[in-house]
Coordinates of C-alpha atoms in Angstrom, one line a residue:
M1 CA -13.8 28.9 -125.6
R2 CA -16.9 30.9 -126.3
L3 CA -16.2 34.6 -127.0
I4 CA -18.2 37.8 -127.4
K5 CA -18.0 39.3 -130.9
V6 CA -17.2 42.8 -129.9
K7 CA -18.5 44.5 -133.1
A8 CA -21.7 42.5 -133.2
F9 CA -22.4 43.2 -129.5
L10 CA -21.9 47.0 -129.9
E11 CA -24.0 47.1 -133.1
R12 CA -26.8 45.3 -131.4
E13 CA -26.6 47.7 -128.4
K14 CA -26.7 50.7 -130.8
L15 CA -29.9 49.4 -132.4
F16 CA -31.5 48.8 -128.9
R17 CA -30.6 52.4 -127.9
E18 CA -32.0 53.9 -131.1
M19 CA -35.1 51.6 -130.8
K20 CA -34.5 50.1 -134.3
P21 CA -35.3 46.5 -135.4
V22 CA -32.7 43.9 -134.5
D23 CA -31.9 40.7 -136.3
R24 CA -32.9 38.1 -133.8
R25 CA -30.7 35.5 -135.5
A26 CA -27.5 37.6 -135.3
K27 CA -25.0 35.9 -133.0
V28 CA -23.0 37.8 -130.4
L29 CA -21.2 34.7 -129.0
E30 CA -19.1 32.3 -131.0
F31 CA -16.6 29.5 -130.2
D32 CA -13.0 30.0 -131.1
D33 CA -9.5 28.7 -130.3
D34 CA -7.8 30.6 -127.4
A35 CA -4.4 29.7 -128.7
A36 CA -5.1 31.1 -132.3
T37 CA -7.2 34.1 -131.4
E38 CA -6.3 37.5 -130.2
Y39 CA -8.8 38.5 -127.6
A40 CA -9.3 40.7 -124.5
I41 CA -10.5 39.3 -121.2
L42 CA -12.3 40.8 -118.2
S43 CA -11.4 40.3 -114.6
H44 CA -14.0 41.7 -112.1
R45 CA -15.9 41.2 -108.9
W46 CA -19.4 39.8 -109.3
V47 CA -21.8 42.3 -107.9
G48 CA -25.5 42.1 -107.9
Q49 CA -27.3 40.1 -110.6
E50 CA -24.9 39.4 -113.4
V51 CA -25.9 38.8 -117.0
D52 CA -25.7 35.1 -117.8
Y53 CA -25.3 33.2 -121.0
D54 CA -29.0 32.7 -121.7
E55 CA -29.7 36.4 -121.2
M56 CA -26.9 37.4 -123.5
V57 CA -28.1 35.0 -126.3
E58 CA -31.8 35.7 -126.0
L59 CA -31.7 39.5 -125.4
A60 CA -32.9 40.4 -128.9
K61 CA -35.9 38.0 -128.6
M62 CA -37.1 39.4 -125.3
A63 CA -40.0 41.8 -124.7
A64 CA -38.8 45.4 -124.6
E65 CA -39.5 45.8 -120.8
E66 CA -37.6 42.6 -119.9
R67 CA -34.7 43.6 -122.2
D68 CA -34.4 47.1 -120.8
E69 CA -34.3 45.7 -117.2
I70 CA -31.2 43.7 -118.1
R71 CA -29.6 46.6 -120.0
R72 CA -30.0 48.8 -116.9
R73 CA -28.1 46.5 -114.7
G74 CA -24.6 47.5 -113.6
S75 CA -23.4 44.1 -114.8
Y76 CA -24.6 44.8 -118.3
R77 CA -22.9 48.2 -118.4
K78 CA -19.7 46.4 -117.3
I79 CA -19.8 44.2 -120.4
L80 CA -20.7 47.1 -122.6
Q81 CA -17.7 49.2 -121.3
S82 CA -15.4 46.2 -121.7
C83 CA -16.5 45.8 -125.3
K84 CA -15.9 49.5 -126.0
Q85 CA -12.4 49.3 -124.4
A86 CA -11.7 46.2 -126.5
Q87 CA -12.8 48.0 -129.7
K88 CA -10.7 51.0 -128.8
D89 CA -7.7 48.6 -128.3
R90 CA -8.5 46.9 -131.7
Y91 CA -9.5 43.5 -130.4
E92 CA -12.4 41.7 -132.1
W93 CA -13.1 39.3 -129.3
L94 CA -13.8 39.6 -125.6
W95 CA -14.2 36.9 -122.9
V96 CA -16.4 37.5 -119.8
D97 CA -16.9 34.7 -117.4
T98 CA -20.5 35.6 -116.5
C99 CA -22.0 35.2 -120.0
C100 CA -19.5 33.2 -122.0
I101 CA -20.0 30.0 -120.1
D102 CA -23.3 28.1 -120.2
K103 CA -23.4 27.1 -116.6
R104 CA -26.4 24.9 -117.1
S105 CA -24.0 22.4 -118.6
S106 CA -21.8 20.8 -115.9
A107 CA -19.4 19.6 -118.5
E108 CA -18.9 23.0 -120.0
L109 CA -18.5 24.6 -116.5
S110 CA -15.9 22.0 -115.6
E111 CA -14.0 22.5 -118.8
A112 CA -14.0 26.3 -118.3
I113 CA -12.8 26.1 -114.7
N114 CA -10.0 23.7 -115.7
S115 CA -9.0 25.9 -118.7
M116 CA -9.5 29.4 -117.1
F117 CA -5.9 30.0 -116.1
R118 CA -4.8 29.2 -119.7
W119 CA -7.4 31.5 -121.1
Y120 CA -6.2 34.4 -118.9
E121 CA -2.6 33.6 -119.8
N122 CA -3.3 33.6 -123.5
A123 CA -5.3 36.8 -123.5
K124 CA -3.6 39.8 -125.2
V125 CA -4.9 42.1 -122.5
C126 CA -6.8 41.7 -119.2
Y127 CA -9.1 44.5 -118.1
A128 CA -9.2 44.5 -114.2
Y129 CA -12.3 46.4 -113.2
L130 CA -12.2 47.8 -109.6
H131 CA -15.8 48.7 -109.1
D132 CA -15.2 50.2 -105.7
V133 CA -12.3 52.6 -106.6
P134 CA -13.6 56.1 -107.2
S135 CA -10.3 57.9 -107.5
S136 CA -8.3 58.5 -110.6
S137 CA -5.2 56.8 -109.2
F138 CA -4.4 53.3 -108.0
P139 CA -4.7 53.0 -104.2
T140 CA -1.3 52.8 -102.6
A141 CA -2.2 52.7 -98.9
R142 CA -4.7 50.8 -96.8
D143 CA -8.0 52.6 -96.3
K144 CA -10.0 50.6 -93.7
E145 CA -12.7 53.3 -93.6
R146 CA -13.5 52.8 -97.3
Y147 CA -12.8 49.0 -97.4
P148 CA -13.4 47.8 -93.8
E149 CA -14.2 44.2 -94.9
F150 CA -11.3 43.7 -97.2
N151 CA -8.3 44.5 -95.1
G152 CA -8.2 48.1 -96.3
W153 CA -7.9 47.3 -100.0
P154 CA -10.4 47.1 -102.9
E155 CA -12.6 44.0 -102.9
W156 CA -10.9 42.7 -106.1
F157 CA -7.8 41.9 -104.0
S158 CA -9.8 39.7 -101.5
R159 CA -11.4 37.3 -103.9
G160 CA -10.1 33.7 -104.6
W161 CA -10.7 33.7 -108.4
T162 CA -8.9 37.0 -109.0
L163 CA -5.6 35.6 -107.7
Q164 CA -5.0 33.6 -111.0
E165 CA -6.5 36.5 -112.9
L166 CA -3.7 38.7 -111.5
I167 CA -0.8 36.3 -112.1
A168 CA -1.7 34.6 -115.4
P169 CA -2.0 37.6 -117.9
S170 CA 1.2 39.4 -118.9
N171 CA -0.7 42.6 -119.6
I172 CA -3.3 43.8 -117.1
Q173 CA -4.8 47.3 -117.3
F174 CA -6.6 48.5 -114.1
F175 CA -9.8 50.6 -114.4
N176 CA -11.7 52.5 -111.7
K177 CA -15.5 52.5 -111.2
D178 CA -15.9 55.0 -114.0
W179 CA -13.7 53.0 -116.4
K180 CA -10.8 55.3 -116.3
N181 CA -7.4 53.6 -116.6
I182 CA -5.4 53.9 -113.3
G183 CA -2.3 51.8 -114.2
D184 CA -0.9 48.5 -115.5
K185 CA 0.4 45.5 -113.7
K186 CA 4.1 45.9 -114.6
T187 CA 4.3 49.5 -113.5
L188 CA 2.3 48.8 -110.3
A189 CA 4.3 45.7 -109.4
P190 CA 5.9 47.1 -106.2
T191 CA 2.5 48.3 -104.9
L192 CA 0.8 45.0 -105.9
R193 CA 3.5 43.0 -104.1
Y194 CA 2.7 45.1 -101.0
V195 CA -1.0 44.5 -101.4
T196 CA -0.9 40.8 -102.2
G197 CA 2.4 39.4 -100.9
I198 CA 3.2 38.0 -104.3
P199 CA 6.9 38.6 -105.3
E200 CA 7.5 41.2 -108.0
H201 CA 9.2 38.8 -110.4
I202 CA 6.1 36.6 -110.4
L203 CA 3.9 39.7 -111.1
I204 CA 6.1 40.7 -114.0
D205 CA 7.1 37.4 -115.5
G206 CA 4.4 35.0 -114.3
L207 CA 5.1 31.4 -113.1
H208 CA 7.6 30.6 -115.8
G209 CA 11.2 30.0 -114.9
N210 CA 11.8 30.1 -111.2
R211 CA 8.5 28.6 -110.0
P212 CA 7.8 29.0 -106.3
C213 CA 7.1 26.0 -104.1
I214 CA 3.6 24.7 -103.5
A215 CA 3.4 26.2 -99.9
Q216 CA 4.3 29.7 -101.1
I217 CA 1.7 29.7 -103.8
M218 CA -0.9 28.5 -101.3
S219 CA 0.0 31.3 -99.0
W220 CA -1.1 33.9 -101.6
A221 CA -4.6 32.6 -101.3
A222 CA -4.6 32.4 -97.5
H223 CA -6.7 35.6 -96.9
R224 CA -8.8 35.4 -100.0
T225 CA -12.5 34.3 -100.0
T226 CA -14.9 32.6 -102.3
T227 CA -18.7 32.4 -102.3
R228 CA -18.6 28.6 -102.5
V229 CA -16.3 26.6 -100.2
E230 CA -15.3 24.3 -103.0
D231 CA -14.0 27.3 -105.1
R232 CA -11.2 27.8 -102.5
A233 CA -9.7 24.7 -104.2
Y234 CA -11.0 25.1 -107.7
S235 CA -9.7 28.7 -108.1
L236 CA -6.1 27.4 -107.4
M237 CA -6.0 24.6 -110.0
G238 CA -4.4 26.6 -112.7
L239 CA -1.8 28.2 -110.5
L240 CA -0.8 24.7 -109.3
D241 CA -1.0 23.1 -112.7
V242 CA -3.6 20.6 -111.7
N243 CA -6.8 19.4 -113.4
M244 CA -9.6 17.7 -111.7
P245 CA -13.4 17.4 -112.0
M246 CA -15.8 19.7 -110.2
L247 CA -18.0 18.3 -107.4
Y248 CA -19.9 21.1 -105.8
G249 CA -21.3 19.9 -102.5
E250 CA -18.1 18.2 -101.3
G251 CA -17.2 21.2 -99.1
K252 CA -13.6 21.2 -97.8
K253 CA -12.9 17.8 -99.3
A254 CA -12.3 19.7 -102.6
F255 CA -9.2 21.2 -101.0
H256 CA -8.1 17.8 -99.8
R257 CA -8.6 16.4 -103.3
L258 CA -6.6 19.2 -104.8
Q259 CA -3.6 18.4 -102.5
L260 CA -3.8 14.7 -103.5
E261 CA -3.7 15.6 -107.2
I262 CA -0.7 17.8 -106.5
I263 CA 1.1 15.0 -104.7
R264 CA 0.4 12.6 -107.6
I265 CA 2.4 14.9 -110.0
S266 CA 5.0 16.5 -107.7
N267 CA 7.5 15.5 -105.0
D268 CA 7.4 19.0 -103.4
Q269 CA 7.2 18.3 -99.7
S270 CA 6.4 21.9 -98.8
I271 CA 2.8 20.8 -99.2
F272 CA 3.1 19.4 -95.7
A273 CA 4.6 22.6 -94.2
W274 CA 1.3 24.2 -93.3
E275 CA 0.6 25.5 -89.8
C276 CA -1.1 22.8 -87.7
N277 CA -2.5 24.8 -84.7
V278 CA -3.8 22.2 -82.3
R279 CA -5.6 19.9 -84.7
T280 CA -4.7 16.2 -84.8
G281 CA -5.6 14.5 -88.0
S282 CA -5.0 14.3 -91.7
V283 CA -1.6 15.4 -93.1
L284 CA -3.5 17.5 -95.6
A285 CA -4.5 21.1 -94.8
D286 CA -8.2 22.0 -94.5
D287 CA -7.9 25.4 -96.2
P288 CA -5.4 27.7 -97.9
S289 CA -5.4 29.8 -94.7
D290 CA -3.3 27.0 -93.1
F291 CA -0.4 28.2 -95.4
Q292 CA -0.6 31.8 -94.4
Y293 CA 2.9 31.8 -92.8
C294 CA 4.5 30.1 -95.9
F295 CA 5.0 33.3 -97.9
D296 CA 8.8 33.0 -97.7
M297 CA 8.9 29.2 -98.1
E298 CA 11.4 27.7 -100.6
L299 CA 12.6 24.2 -101.5
M300 CA 16.1 23.1 -100.5
G301 CA 18.4 21.5 -103.1
H302 CA 19.6 18.0 -102.5
D303 CA 23.1 19.0 -101.6
E304 CA 21.9 21.8 -99.2
F305 CA 19.6 19.4 -97.3
I306 CA 22.4 16.8 -97.0
E307 CA 24.8 19.5 -95.7
Y308 CA 22.4 20.5 -93.0
I309 CA 21.5 17.0 -91.8
K310 CA 24.7 15.0 -92.3
A311 CA 25.9 15.7 -88.8
D312 CA 22.9 14.0 -87.3
V313 CA 22.1 11.2 -89.8
P314 CA 24.1 8.0 -89.9
E315 CA 26.5 8.1 -92.9
E316 CA 25.1 4.9 -94.4
E317 CA 21.7 6.5 -94.8
L318 CA 22.9 9.5 -96.7
D319 CA 23.7 7.6 -99.9
S320 CA 20.0 6.8 -100.7
I321 CA 18.4 10.0 -99.5
E322 CA 17.8 11.5 -102.9
D323 CA 15.9 8.5 -104.2
R324 CA 13.9 8.2 -101.0
L325 CA 12.9 11.9 -100.9
G326 CA 11.9 11.9 -104.6
T327 CA 9.0 9.3 -104.3
F328 CA 5.5 9.6 -103.0
L329 CA 2.9 6.9 -103.5
I330 CA -0.8 7.4 -102.6
T331 CA -2.4 4.2 -101.3
N332 CA -5.7 3.4 -99.6
R333 CA -3.8 3.2 -96.4
G334 CA -2.1 6.6 -96.7
I335 CA 0.7 8.5 -98.5
Q336 CA 3.6 6.1 -98.6
I337 CA 6.7 8.2 -98.2
W338 CA 10.3 8.2 -96.7
M339 CA 10.8 10.8 -94.0
L340 CA 13.5 11.8 -91.6
L341 CA 12.0 11.1 -88.1
R342 CA 13.2 11.8 -84.6
P343 CA 11.2 10.9 -81.5
Y344 CA 10.3 13.4 -78.9
L345 CA 12.0 12.6 -75.6
D346 CA 9.1 13.3 -73.2
S347 CA 6.4 11.6 -75.3
P348 CA 5.2 8.9 -72.7
S349 CA 4.2 6.4 -75.4
R350 CA 7.1 7.3 -77.8
S351 CA 4.4 8.0 -80.4
H352 CA 5.3 11.6 -81.2
F353 CA 7.9 12.4 -83.8
Q354 CA 9.6 15.4 -85.4
A355 CA 9.8 15.1 -89.2
W356 CA 12.2 17.2 -91.3
L357 CA 11.1 18.5 -94.7
P358 CA 13.5 19.6 -97.5
C359 CA 12.2 23.2 -97.5
R360 CA 12.8 26.3 -95.4
H361 CA 11.6 29.8 -94.5
G362 CA 14.1 31.8 -96.6
R363 CA 17.7 31.2 -97.6
W364 CA 19.4 31.3 -94.2
H365 CA 16.9 29.2 -92.2
P366 CA 17.1 25.5 -91.3
P367 CA 14.7 22.9 -92.8
V368 CA 11.1 23.1 -91.7
N369 CA 10.0 20.4 -89.3
I370 CA 6.5 19.2 -88.5
S371 CA 5.1 16.9 -85.8
L372 CA 3.6 13.6 -86.4
V373 CA 1.8 11.1 -84.1
L374 CA 1.7 7.4 -84.6
W375 CA -1.7 5.7 -84.1
E376 CA -2.4 2.1 -85.1
S377 CA 0.6 2.0 -87.5
N378 CA -0.4 5.3 -89.3
Y379 CA 1.0 8.8 -88.9
Y380 CA -1.1 11.9 -88.4
R381 CA -0.3 15.6 -88.2
C382 CA -0.4 17.0 -84.7
Q383 CA 1.0 19.8 -82.5
V384 CA 3.1 18.9 -79.5
P385 CA 4.4 21.1 -76.6
C386 CA 8.0 22.1 -76.6
L387 CA 9.8 18.8 -75.9
G388 CA 13.3 17.6 -76.2
L389 CA 14.4 15.1 -78.9
E390 CA 15.7 11.6 -78.3
G391 CA 18.5 10.0 -80.4
P392 CA 19.6 10.7 -84.0
P393 CA 17.0 11.1 -86.8
R394 CA 16.3 8.0 -88.9
F395 CA 14.9 7.6 -92.4
C396 CA 11.7 5.6 -92.1
Q397 CA 9.1 4.6 -94.7
V398 CA 5.8 5.7 -93.2
Y399 CA 2.2 6.0 -94.2
L400 CA 0.8 9.5 -93.7
R401 CA -3.0 9.4 -93.3
Y402 CA -4.9 11.8 -95.6
Q403 CA -8.2 11.0 -94.0
D404 CA -9.1 12.4 -90.6
P405 CA -9.2 10.0 -87.7
P406 CA -12.7 8.7 -86.7
H407 CA -14.8 11.1 -84.6
R408 CA -18.1 10.6 -82.9
N409 CA -20.2 12.5 -80.5
A410 CA -19.9 11.2 -76.9
T411 CA -21.8 12.3 -73.8
F412 CA -20.2 12.0 -70.3
E413 CA -22.7 11.8 -67.5
V414 CA -20.7 12.9 -64.5
D415 CA -21.7 12.1 -60.9
D416 CA -19.4 14.2 -58.6
S417 CA -21.7 14.3 -55.6
S418 CA -19.1 12.6 -53.5
L419 CA -16.6 15.4 -54.1
T420 CA -19.2 18.0 -52.9
E421 CA -19.9 16.0 -49.8
N422 CA -16.2 15.8 -49.0
G423 CA -15.4 19.5 -49.3
F424 CA -14.6 19.9 -53.0
T425 CA -16.1 22.5 -55.3
C426 CA -16.2 22.5 -59.1
C427 CA -14.7 26.0 -59.6
D428 CA -14.4 26.3 -63.3
A429 CA -14.8 24.5 -66.6
Y430 CA -13.6 25.1 -70.2
P431 CA -15.0 25.5 -72.8
E432 CA -17.5 27.7 -71.0
E433 CA -20.6 26.0 -72.4
F434 CA -19.7 22.9 -70.4
T435 CA -21.4 24.1 -67.2
G436 CA -23.5 21.0 -66.2
N437 CA -22.7 17.4 -65.6
A438 CA -23.8 16.1 -69.0
L439 CA -20.8 16.9 -71.3
T440 CA -21.3 16.2 -75.0
L441 CA -18.0 16.2 -77.0
N442 CA -17.6 16.2 -80.8
G443 CA -15.1 16.9 -83.5
T444 CA -15.3 20.6 -82.9
D445 CA -15.1 20.3 -79.1
P446 CA -13.2 17.1 -78.4
L447 CA -12.2 18.1 -74.9
C448 CA -13.6 19.5 -71.6
V449 CA -11.7 20.2 -68.4
K450 CA -13.2 20.7 -65.0
V451 CA -11.3 22.2 -62.1
Y452 CA -12.1 21.1 -58.6
S453 CA -10.8 23.0 -55.5
D454 CA -10.4 21.6 -51.9
R455 CA -12.0 24.1 -49.5
L456 CA -9.7 22.9 -46.7
T457 CA -6.3 23.1 -48.4
N458 CA -7.2 25.4 -51.3
H459 CA -5.4 23.0 -53.7
C460 CA -7.0 21.9 -56.9
F461 CA -7.0 19.1 -59.4
V462 CA -8.2 18.9 -63.0
V463 CA -10.4 16.2 -64.6
A464 CA -10.2 16.1 -68.4
F465 CA -12.9 14.4 -70.5
G466 CA -11.9 13.8 -74.1
Q467 CA -12.7 12.0 -77.3
S468 CA -9.8 11.2 -79.6
F469 CA -9.6 8.8 -82.6
G470 CA -13.1 7.6 -81.8
K471 CA -12.1 6.7 -78.2
E472 CA -13.4 8.3 -75.1
W473 CA -11.0 8.9 -72.2
I474 CA -10.6 10.6 -68.8
R475 CA -7.5 12.0 -67.2
V476 CA -7.0 13.3 -63.7
I477 CA -4.1 15.7 -63.2
F478 CA -2.7 16.8 -59.8
D479 CA -0.1 19.4 -59.2
E480 CA 1.2 19.6 -55.6
S481 CA 2.6 23.0 -56.1
T482 CA -0.7 24.5 -57.4
I483 CA -2.8 26.6 -55.1
F484 CA -6.1 27.4 -56.8
P485 CA -5.8 30.7 -58.5
R486 CA -7.6 33.9 -57.5
P487 CA -10.9 34.5 -59.3
S488 CA -9.4 37.4 -61.2
W489 CA -7.1 35.1 -63.2
R490 CA -9.0 31.8 -62.8
R491 CA -10.2 31.6 -66.4
D492 CA -6.6 32.1 -67.7
Y493 CA -5.4 29.2 -65.6
T494 CA -8.2 26.9 -66.8
K495 CA -7.6 27.8 -70.5
D496 CA -3.9 27.2 -70.1
I497 CA -4.6 23.7 -68.6
Y498 CA -7.1 23.1 -71.4
H499 CA -4.6 23.9 -74.2
E500 CA -1.8 22.0 -72.5
I501 CA -4.0 18.8 -72.4
L502 CA -5.3 19.4 -75.9
V503 CA -2.0 19.0 -77.6
S504 CA -1.4 15.7 -75.8
T505 CA -4.9 14.1 -76.1
L506 CA -3.4 11.1 -77.9
E507 CA -1.3 10.2 -74.9
H508 CA -4.4 10.2 -72.7
A509 CA -6.4 8.2 -75.1
Q510 CA -3.7 5.6 -75.3
Y511 CA -3.6 5.2 -71.5
M512 CA -7.3 4.4 -71.5
D513 CA -7.2 2.3 -74.7
K514 CA -4.4 0.1 -73.3
A515 CA -6.5 -0.6 -70.2
R516 CA -9.6 -1.4 -72.2
Y517 CA -7.7 -3.8 -74.5
G518 CA -9.0 -7.3 -74.0
A519 CA -12.0 -6.2 -72.0
E520 CA -14.3 -5.8 -74.9
R521 CA -16.6 -8.7 -74.9
Y522 CA -19.4 -7.0 -73.1
G523 CA -19.8 -3.6 -71.6
Q524 CA -16.8 -2.2 -69.8
V525 CA -16.1 -0.7 -66.4
C526 CA -12.8 1.1 -65.8
I527 CA -11.4 2.1 -62.4
A528 CA -8.5 4.4 -61.5
Q529 CA -7.4 5.5 -58.0
T530 CA -5.0 8.3 -57.2
C531 CA -3.7 9.7 -53.9
I532 CA -4.7 13.3 -53.4
P533 CA -1.4 15.2 -52.7
R534 CA -0.8 16.4 -49.1
T535 CA -3.8 14.5 -47.8
T536 CA -4.7 11.0 -46.7
R537 CA -7.5 10.8 -49.2
I538 CA -7.9 9.0 -52.5
L539 CA -9.7 10.1 -55.6
R540 CA -11.4 7.2 -57.3
T541 CA -12.6 7.7 -60.9
S542 CA -15.0 5.1 -62.3
F543 CA -16.0 4.9 -66.0
V544 CA -18.6 2.8 -67.8
M545 CA -19.2 2.7 -71.5
W546 CA -22.1 1.0 -73.3
K547 CA -21.7 -0.5 -76.7
S548 CA -25.3 0.4 -77.7
S549 CA -25.1 4.0 -76.6
K550 CA -22.9 7.1 -77.1
T551 CA -23.2 7.9 -73.4
C552 CA -20.5 7.2 -70.8
G553 CA -21.1 7.1 -67.1
V554 CA -18.5 8.7 -64.8
K555 CA -18.3 8.7 -61.0
L556 CA -15.8 10.7 -59.0
E557 CA -15.4 9.7 -55.3
V558 CA -13.2 10.8 -52.5
F559 CA -12.6 8.8 -49.3
H560 CA -9.9 8.3 -46.7
D561 CA -7.2 5.8 -47.7
P562 CA -8.3 2.4 -46.4
G563 CA -4.8 1.0 -46.8
F564 CA -5.4 -1.2 -49.8
G565 CA -5.9 -0.9 -53.5
D566 CA -3.9 0.3 -56.4
V567 CA -3.4 4.1 -56.1
S568 CA -1.0 4.5 -59.1
G569 CA -3.6 6.4 -61.1
E570 CA -3.4 3.7 -63.8
W571 CA -6.7 2.4 -65.3
S572 CA -7.9 -1.1 -64.8
A573 CA -10.7 -2.4 -67.1
F574 CA -13.0 -5.4 -67.1
D575 CA -16.1 -6.7 -68.8
V576 CA -19.4 -6.8 -67.0
N577 CA -22.4 -8.3 -68.8
G578 CA -25.3 -5.9 -68.9
T579 CA -23.5 -2.6 -69.1
D580 CA -24.5 -2.5 -72.8
D581 CA -27.9 -1.5 -71.4
P582 CA -27.9 2.3 -70.7
S583 CA -30.9 1.9 -68.5
C584 CA -29.0 -0.1 -65.9
D585 CA -27.9 1.4 -62.6
W586 CA -24.4 2.3 -63.7
R587 CA -23.7 4.2 -60.4
G588 CA -24.2 0.9 -58.6
L589 CA -21.3 -0.5 -60.6
M590 CA -19.0 2.2 -59.3
I591 CA -18.8 1.4 -55.6
S592 CA -16.4 2.4 -52.9
G593 CA -13.9 0.1 -51.2
W594 CA -12.3 -1.7 -54.1
P595 CA -10.4 -4.9 -53.1
R596 CA -6.6 -4.9 -53.6
N597 CA -6.8 -7.8 -56.0
L598 CA -10.1 -7.7 -57.9
Y599 CA -10.0 -11.2 -59.3
D600 CA -8.5 -13.0 -56.3
S601 CA -10.7 -12.7 -53.2
Y602 CA -13.9 -11.3 -51.7
E603 CA -15.7 -11.2 -48.3
I604 CA -19.4 -11.5 -47.6
D605 CA -20.7 -11.1 -44.0
G606 CA -17.2 -11.4 -42.7
V607 CA -16.6 -14.7 -44.4
P608 CA -13.6 -14.6 -46.8
G609 CA -13.6 -16.4 -50.2
D610 CA -11.7 -16.7 -53.4
F611 CA -12.7 -16.2 -57.0
S612 CA -12.0 -18.9 -59.6
A613 CA -12.3 -18.8 -63.3
A614 CA -15.8 -19.5 -64.6
P615 CA -16.3 -22.3 -67.1
N616 CA -16.7 -21.3 -70.8
G617 CA -20.2 -19.8 -71.5
I618 CA -20.9 -18.6 -68.0
E619 CA -21.0 -14.8 -67.7
V620 CA -21.1 -12.5 -64.7
S621 CA -24.2 -10.2 -64.9
T622 CA -24.5 -6.8 -63.4
D623 CA -27.0 -8.0 -60.8
A624 CA -24.5 -10.7 -59.6
F625 CA -21.7 -8.1 -59.7
H626 CA -23.8 -5.9 -57.4
T627 CA -24.6 -8.7 -55.0
V628 CA -20.9 -9.8 -54.6
F629 CA -19.3 -6.4 -54.2
M630 CA -21.8 -4.4 -52.2
S631 CA -20.1 -5.7 -49.0
Y632 CA -17.2 -3.5 -49.9
V633 CA -19.1 -0.2 -49.7
R634 CA -17.6 1.7 -46.8
E635 CA -19.0 4.6 -44.9

């Protein structure tokens, strides 16, 4: 590591101040071994323009005006005061991150970041400079007037990098803005626990001995921030005993990469115990904030976990549980792991599972469980509504996906003019920005719901438009008991429906995907018909998707039940050549009066006929489709 020679720095500064000649060849920075050197180290919040390596080295060679500008900076005064304190404490060397790393060298920067925890741990003393604390005593209560942006505490406690700088050194001395000592870490441990959520024994003894689980360590960083997104991950490497290269520009992937590195060296399953919210995707968290409720997380011993689950798990599976729980394997398909799974009872496709983890929220709590969803032979994290569980749990070898499922932007062009003509009104939509009939969904907004109300009966139904796992889908939901709510609480009703559908988007995507399977040679048309409760009318939903476009055509129609056709609400899909052209008249494909058995019969000008299979190589075009079926349009 490169260190400041305290005596050389102070002598150079004295000559500057006295305006005497300075030896331009004199070195104030030198390399030394952190394990064999007694040195002090500075922990601080970067404020304004900091003094970098080049400025520190070249200061004596600069013109007087340029040199004095640097010396007037608060950041330079911070280094000067640190050197004075180090000299007072009889340390010859000082490390300051702003000027002891040549950040022009990516190799040196990467080495420094990977070594930083050790450097703070090996320091004889750490000076924690709280630049925004004016009082002569350490703050013991929140002051949101003085620190409104930092949860009522000095900014030093809100930064990502200062977390390891608080835990690693055994001796930390805190200084206020005027460099007056206001306490040390061991004496202030009870207050620091209150401020940071870190247990006192960790603050006093560090991470040696009874090391917390991964999830608990992550929770300490949940409310801290960094200037660069990637530093959310890089600032945790030392705390988690992980080394990896720096790739600035990778964004949140840095945190995903950090978790994969942890999994490669640890079998701590608490890394999967983060809060899922409503996202369906990778089993890896996107940010340390996902672990904010894991502050009391602890691992369960093998015997404790067995004792808890033995009443539910078949006896023959208990013998091999220890070997199964102790192995993770990262493959290009996913994380290969044995997990204790139990299916949710009300999951329509039996694709949602509860998985138990050998960790818990405190000593007297049961094992943590998470929800997984199966899609195309891989398991993803998800959130499901409160459902019952079916059957005993079973140990299964599964692949947990650490990549998010495919997403793409998709636009639904909705034609609901038939609903308007038949007494229905679109009363509400959520999210609020989806006000028109062109709905563009993406990874951030994968779902839109529209609520339609019948002016005659005042009942309503919901049409949901979604995009999940790269698949577009539509779902119509009726509730016979629902009278459309009063305007005063209409928005709450719509939001509740939205969130209820959001946690089960996979089920709806699977309904659509099952219908579309096998009908993929050309463009696709999907039809679903549903009886409108308490009426003699039918709602028909028609959907067309073009292969060459991200746009979907949707038509919603209402008509009186003609006495034929499938009204189960299930989707039927078929290929129609020409629908891959988005300029075609897709509304003409979605015609009223569908025959009961699409592929069996037709009637033109009152003359009945039957369909038969076309020879290989003959396709039905959209023009032919229109000609044959226009006779079924009913008034």
